[in-house]
């Protein structure tokens, strides 16, 4: 098998991905900036490793020179995507990451032509954000090709990892976002609510709009120009988000963000193995045409972090097998709506 580098391999999610990769017969090269942590992880798993910071372009190039692809797991990606994409373009290495950050998808989309010229694929978002939602969006678009509006929602029984919480803090002052007439528009935090029937015993749930990655990617996958993404949350939490939105200039101050990240460091561990094994994730989507025709489909699958590891490796496997369309790609754009069904325990049903 050709070579896969996993960067950020000792973070919470990187570790899950690396362990699943070794389990499934990949032979990944582990990489990250902390020698002690990389050393220990590589010794435990019997993997090759390289210690390299993202601010060391020459060493990064050496790391990627013989690799087919890198799976970048070091976030917040708003701070880490660029040096890695630069190195991939320089060395002709396919780029995968597990970002969920709207601005990162858009910034990587802007590198499309450069990636085409370098013969590399840039495919951000190979985790829970955005594989299941992107696949559902593509499925709905196939069912209703004239759709001009798309609503997606997810319900995840979860706590979040330290890195995810810090990434949320990174964007806490940016408010919400939707796509209208093909353009991304900034809106207030949780500006819209609705009730969603996620199915499998999770009907009638309250959900509020969030600036999820699909506001960027579902448009590139489906061409549908109006997109809103919701996350299940109690009405009270949506109200609190709207109130917090009024304080976003304060929340955006560097000392406030640093304080919030410090609190996360002290209090957040991420879901444990038992929680990951017992809890599930749910995705719902509706596509509509201008004259009122509609289709609704939904998915359920493993816990968000387990699903992230599995979808990331499903994509990595395709890439190492030589299936890597060049330029900027989305998961379902590159591999079709059924990509997510390759993961054990994922089911999809058409409701309307
Ligand atoms: N798409 C999805 O569904 C999904 C799922 C899970 C996670 N994520 C995202 O993945 C990211 C990581 O989450 P996590 O829970 O694994 O976080 P984590 O446990 O905090 O791990 C973060 C990793 O990134 C590394 N890192 C951070 N900044 C770096 C930099 N500037 N240079 C080099 N390495 C850097 C850290 O290394 P050090 O310890 O050396 O700092 C660590 O290895 C977050 O952005 C999260 O939102 C997305």
XYZ file of C-alpha atoms and ligand atoms in Angstrom:
400
model
C 0.000 0.000 0.000
C 1.258 3.525 -0.716
C 2.164 5.804 2.106
C -0.261 7.674 4.374
C 1.031 10.334 6.773
C -1.219 11.177 9.734
C -0.317 14.603 11.119
C -1.519 15.529 14.633
C -1.544 11.811 15.372
C -1.480 12.087 19.170
C -4.459 14.470 19.619
C -7.784 13.006 20.781
C -9.148 12.415 17.271
C -5.768 11.751 15.635
C -5.214 8.965 18.141
C -8.597 7.355 17.379
C -7.849 7.518 13.667
C -4.326 6.118 14.040
C -5.513 3.203 16.179
C -8.296 2.368 13.714
C -5.821 2.705 10.811
C -3.357 0.248 12.343
C -6.256 -2.085 13.128
C -7.351 -2.065 9.506
C -3.924 -2.779 8.057
C -2.770 0.705 7.056
C 0.879 1.350 7.803
C 0.723 5.077 8.608
C 3.665 7.376 9.260
C 2.832 9.377 12.394
C 3.744 13.042 12.600
C 3.362 16.018 14.892
C 5.380 18.642 16.694
C 5.816 17.082 20.150
C 8.740 14.622 20.184
C 7.840 12.963 23.467
C 4.215 12.267 22.537
C 5.058 11.060 19.002
C 7.880 8.863 20.273
C 5.633 7.172 22.816
C 2.741 6.654 20.380
C 4.959 5.300 17.600
C 6.685 2.874 19.968
C 3.333 1.595 21.287
C 1.946 0.990 17.807
C 5.146 0.049 16.001
C 4.780 2.850 13.438
C 7.340 5.036 11.684
C 7.248 8.653 12.819
C 8.591 12.128 12.153
C 8.743 15.134 14.478
C 7.979 18.299 12.535
C 6.288 21.631 13.207
C 4.041 23.330 10.676
C 6.453 26.263 10.724
C 9.246 24.100 9.242
C 8.452 23.967 5.502
C 11.657 22.188 4.491
C 11.144 19.381 7.013
C 7.444 19.159 6.075
C 8.473 18.704 2.427
C 10.844 15.910 3.429
C 8.022 14.250 5.384
C 5.638 14.400 2.427
C 8.091 13.709 -0.404
C 7.402 9.964 -0.564
C 3.831 10.070 0.716
C 0.711 9.552 -1.402
C -1.509 11.476 1.013
C -1.545 13.279 4.328
C -4.482 13.074 6.728
C -4.243 16.293 8.720
C -5.774 16.002 12.217
C -4.195 19.028 13.953
C -6.776 21.724 14.597
C -8.126 24.398 14.952
C -7.570 24.204 11.198
C -7.976 27.954 10.723
C -4.463 28.006 12.247
C -3.021 24.883 10.614
C -4.454 24.184 7.141
C -2.339 26.595 5.132
C 1.207 25.355 5.764
C 0.033 21.789 5.139
C -1.818 22.621 1.903
C 1.258 24.597 0.768
C 3.482 21.584 1.450
C 1.062 19.248 -0.377
C 1.037 21.462 -3.451
C 4.855 21.706 -3.402
C 5.384 17.956 -3.021
C 2.447 16.584 -5.052
C 0.744 14.994 -2.031
C -3.034 14.559 -1.708
C -4.482 16.524 1.227
C -7.212 15.250 3.576
C -8.310 16.854 6.830
C -11.025 16.589 9.471
C -11.963 20.254 9.649
C -15.491 21.442 10.181
C -14.641 25.133 9.883
C -16.612 27.038 7.274
C -13.836 29.552 6.548
C -11.309 26.750 6.078
C -13.469 24.990 3.449
C -13.819 28.266 1.579
C -10.102 29.066 1.800
C -9.128 25.608 0.529
C -11.729 25.878 -2.250
C -9.848 29.000 -3.377
C -6.743 26.825 -3.949
C -8.557 24.637 -6.514
C -6.668 25.754 -9.643
C -3.311 25.502 -7.939
C -4.108 21.961 -6.800
C -5.237 20.986 -10.309
C -1.957 22.275 -11.722
C 0.011 20.309 -9.111
C -2.082 17.179 -9.781
C -3.177 16.883 -6.153
C -6.564 16.471 -4.495
C -7.545 18.857 -1.679
C -10.353 17.199 0.281
C -11.110 18.859 3.632
C -13.847 17.562 5.951
C -13.452 13.773 5.850
C -14.849 13.359 9.391
C -18.381 13.559 10.824
C -18.252 17.077 9.487
C -18.981 16.757 6.564
C -19.088 13.187 5.225
C -22.568 12.065 6.413
C -24.264 15.422 5.762
C -22.506 15.815 2.385
C -23.518 12.293 1.348
C -27.121 12.945 2.415
C -27.112 16.248 0.500
C -25.893 14.445 -2.645
C -28.515 11.720 -2.179
C -31.308 14.318 -1.853
C -30.029 16.171 -4.915
C -30.117 12.928 -6.903
C -33.700 12.339 -5.744
C -34.796 15.902 -6.619
C -32.482 17.325 -9.301
C -34.407 20.640 -9.570
C -34.125 21.411 -5.840
C -33.247 25.006 -5.017
C -33.284 24.791 -1.203
C -31.611 22.354 1.140
C -31.925 21.986 4.905
C -29.656 19.610 6.791
C -29.657 18.801 10.500
C -27.811 16.533 12.874
C -28.324 15.189 16.348
C -25.322 13.821 18.156
C -25.509 12.270 21.594
C -22.116 13.472 22.648
C -19.676 15.397 24.663
C -16.999 17.046 22.558
C -13.220 16.674 22.663
C -10.867 19.384 23.874
C -9.829 20.254 20.310
C -13.423 20.556 19.099
C -14.298 22.800 22.058
C -11.242 25.001 21.384
C -12.146 25.169 17.699
C -15.645 26.367 18.684
C -14.059 29.084 20.854
C -11.893 30.105 17.900
C -15.081 31.036 15.987
C -17.274 32.115 18.896
C -17.461 35.734 17.733
C -18.333 35.007 14.091
C -22.098 34.432 14.474
C -24.065 32.165 12.146
C -24.001 31.610 8.385
C -26.334 30.366 5.667
C -26.132 30.182 1.893
C -28.618 32.329 -0.033
C -28.723 32.438 -3.833
C -25.324 30.767 -3.973
C -23.563 33.178 -1.613
C -22.596 32.684 2.003
C -24.327 35.242 4.200
C -23.496 36.002 7.813
C -26.518 35.900 10.138
C -27.017 36.003 13.907
C -26.112 33.058 16.120
C -28.927 30.423 16.093
C -31.001 32.891 14.054
C -33.522 30.234 12.996
C -35.098 27.242 14.743
C -37.185 24.302 13.560
C -38.430 20.891 14.651
C -36.728 17.860 13.094
C -37.828 14.215 12.931
C -34.474 12.409 13.063
C -36.284 9.038 13.229
C -35.311 5.917 15.146
C -37.072 7.265 18.270
C -35.712 10.821 17.922
C -38.664 12.688 16.402
C -39.885 16.191 17.126
C -36.507 17.533 18.263
C -35.812 21.243 18.491
C -32.879 22.348 16.322
C -31.217 25.701 15.678
C -29.198 26.962 12.712
C -25.402 26.774 12.968
C -22.578 27.817 10.607
C -21.635 24.170 9.836
C -19.210 23.274 7.051
C -21.990 22.176 4.687
C -22.975 25.802 4.161
C -19.790 25.772 2.086
C -19.488 22.195 0.828
C -23.093 21.130 0.067
C -23.207 23.890 -2.549
C -20.127 22.531 -4.339
C -21.491 18.975 -4.120
C -25.084 19.657 -5.231
C -25.236 23.145 -6.787
C -28.283 23.879 -4.580
C -28.063 27.642 -3.938
C -29.936 27.972 -0.617
C -28.605 25.997 2.330
C -29.241 26.060 6.082
C -27.744 23.586 8.554
C -29.225 22.885 11.992
C -28.005 21.139 15.110
C -30.381 19.651 17.684
C -30.423 21.682 20.884
C -33.034 22.537 23.504
C -34.896 25.826 22.947
C -33.183 27.237 26.033
C -29.710 26.583 24.553
C -30.681 28.296 21.291
C -31.918 31.308 23.291
C -28.628 31.404 25.222
C -26.697 31.318 21.939
C -28.690 34.283 20.639
C -27.927 36.212 23.829
C -24.231 35.235 23.632
C -24.264 36.533 20.043
C -24.981 40.020 21.400
C -21.690 39.839 23.300
C -19.607 38.583 20.375
C -17.318 41.656 20.256
C -16.326 40.837 23.858
C -16.083 37.081 23.256
C -13.787 37.785 20.306
C -11.182 39.581 22.410
C -7.922 37.552 22.533
C -7.731 37.455 26.375
C -11.354 36.223 26.572
C -10.688 33.479 23.987
C -7.487 32.508 25.810
C -9.431 32.307 29.092
C -12.131 30.113 27.539
C -9.454 27.784 26.082
C -7.773 27.572 29.491
C -11.091 26.515 31.058
C -11.483 23.862 28.330
C -7.959 22.548 29.042
C -8.911 22.075 32.704
C -12.389 20.621 32.216
C -12.716 18.742 28.900
C -11.496 15.224 28.155
C -13.754 14.119 25.302
C -16.077 11.116 25.146
C -14.651 7.891 26.577
C -14.641 4.502 24.837
C -17.877 3.421 26.512
C -19.697 6.587 25.395
C -18.327 6.199 21.880
C -19.524 2.605 21.727
C -23.022 3.236 23.110
C -24.081 6.544 21.561
C -25.142 7.222 17.992
C -25.391 10.112 15.549
C -28.355 11.137 13.387
C -28.508 13.211 10.202
C -31.655 14.513 8.491
C -32.109 16.411 5.243
C -34.838 17.980 3.139
C -34.552 19.312 -0.425
C -37.280 21.469 -1.987
C -38.005 22.921 -5.406
C -39.326 26.449 -5.950
C -42.817 25.036 -6.680
C -43.058 23.111 -3.414
C -41.956 19.596 -4.345
C -39.922 18.049 -1.499
C -37.936 14.975 -0.549
C -36.742 14.000 2.927
C -34.111 11.389 3.829
C -32.163 10.570 6.958
C -29.197 8.602 8.236
C -28.071 7.157 11.492
C -24.644 5.850 12.354
C -22.024 5.361 15.056
C -20.951 8.058 17.540
C -19.580 11.181 15.848
C -15.923 10.511 16.790
C -16.087 6.823 15.810
C -17.724 7.832 12.546
C -15.003 10.445 11.993
C -12.300 7.759 12.243
C -14.169 5.409 9.900
C -15.071 7.960 7.220
C -11.553 9.427 7.265
C -10.084 5.977 6.678
C -12.686 5.067 4.025
C -11.527 8.130 2.093
C -7.830 7.460 2.782
C -8.242 3.901 1.447
C -9.713 5.228 -1.827
C -6.894 7.724 -2.193
C -4.169 5.139 -1.587
C -5.915 2.925 -4.159
C -5.409 5.716 -6.712
C -8.927 7.212 -6.613
C -8.119 10.881 -6.075
C -9.742 13.362 -8.468
C -7.502 16.431 -8.541
C -8.369 19.941 -7.370
C -10.694 20.941 -4.522
C -13.160 18.158 -3.736
C -16.000 17.407 -1.340
C -16.497 13.888 0.046
C -19.652 13.054 -1.923
C -18.447 15.093 -4.895
C -15.419 12.821 -5.154
C -16.900 9.473 -4.072
C -20.699 9.758 -4.399
C -23.618 9.762 -1.941
C -23.074 6.143 -0.870
C -19.571 6.725 0.521
C -20.921 6.962 4.079
C -22.792 3.641 3.688
C -19.386 1.904 3.511
C -19.094 2.454 7.280
C -20.429 -0.384 9.424
C -23.606 0.597 11.267
C -24.648 3.451 8.943
C -28.229 3.204 7.655
C -30.133 5.550 5.342
C -33.886 5.822 4.733
C -36.059 7.921 2.437
C -38.978 9.376 4.376
C -40.816 11.463 1.759
N -14.777 16.846 11.202
C -15.143 16.373 12.358
O -16.222 15.854 12.484
C -14.176 16.432 13.500
C -14.175 15.404 14.438
C -13.235 15.483 15.468
C -12.357 16.559 15.551
N -12.434 17.541 14.610
C -11.507 18.689 14.658
O -10.192 18.178 14.701
C -9.360 19.060 15.439
C -8.610 18.265 16.498
O -9.512 17.824 17.473
P -9.001 16.932 18.693
O -10.170 16.663 19.516
O -8.205 15.802 18.174
O -8.048 17.988 19.430
P -6.812 17.769 20.439
O -6.979 16.555 21.235
O -6.644 19.082 21.124
O -5.574 17.542 19.444
C -5.131 18.554 18.597
C -3.889 18.079 17.889
O -3.469 19.099 16.986
C -2.113 19.462 17.271
N -1.921 20.874 16.959
C -2.741 21.910 17.267
N -2.232 23.056 16.803
C -1.076 22.730 16.173
C -0.093 23.482 15.475
N -0.194 24.797 15.341
N 0.955 22.824 14.950
C 1.083 21.491 15.078
N 0.195 20.728 15.730
C -0.883 21.340 16.269
C -1.923 19.136 18.731
O -0.564 18.978 19.020
P 0.091 19.603 20.372
O -0.410 18.736 21.503
O 1.540 19.478 20.130
O -0.424 21.009 20.479
C -2.707 17.814 18.812
O -1.951 16.757 18.283
C -10.273 20.148 15.986
O -10.181 21.277 15.146
C -11.657 19.537 15.904
O -12.673 20.495 15.771
C -13.316 17.491 13.599
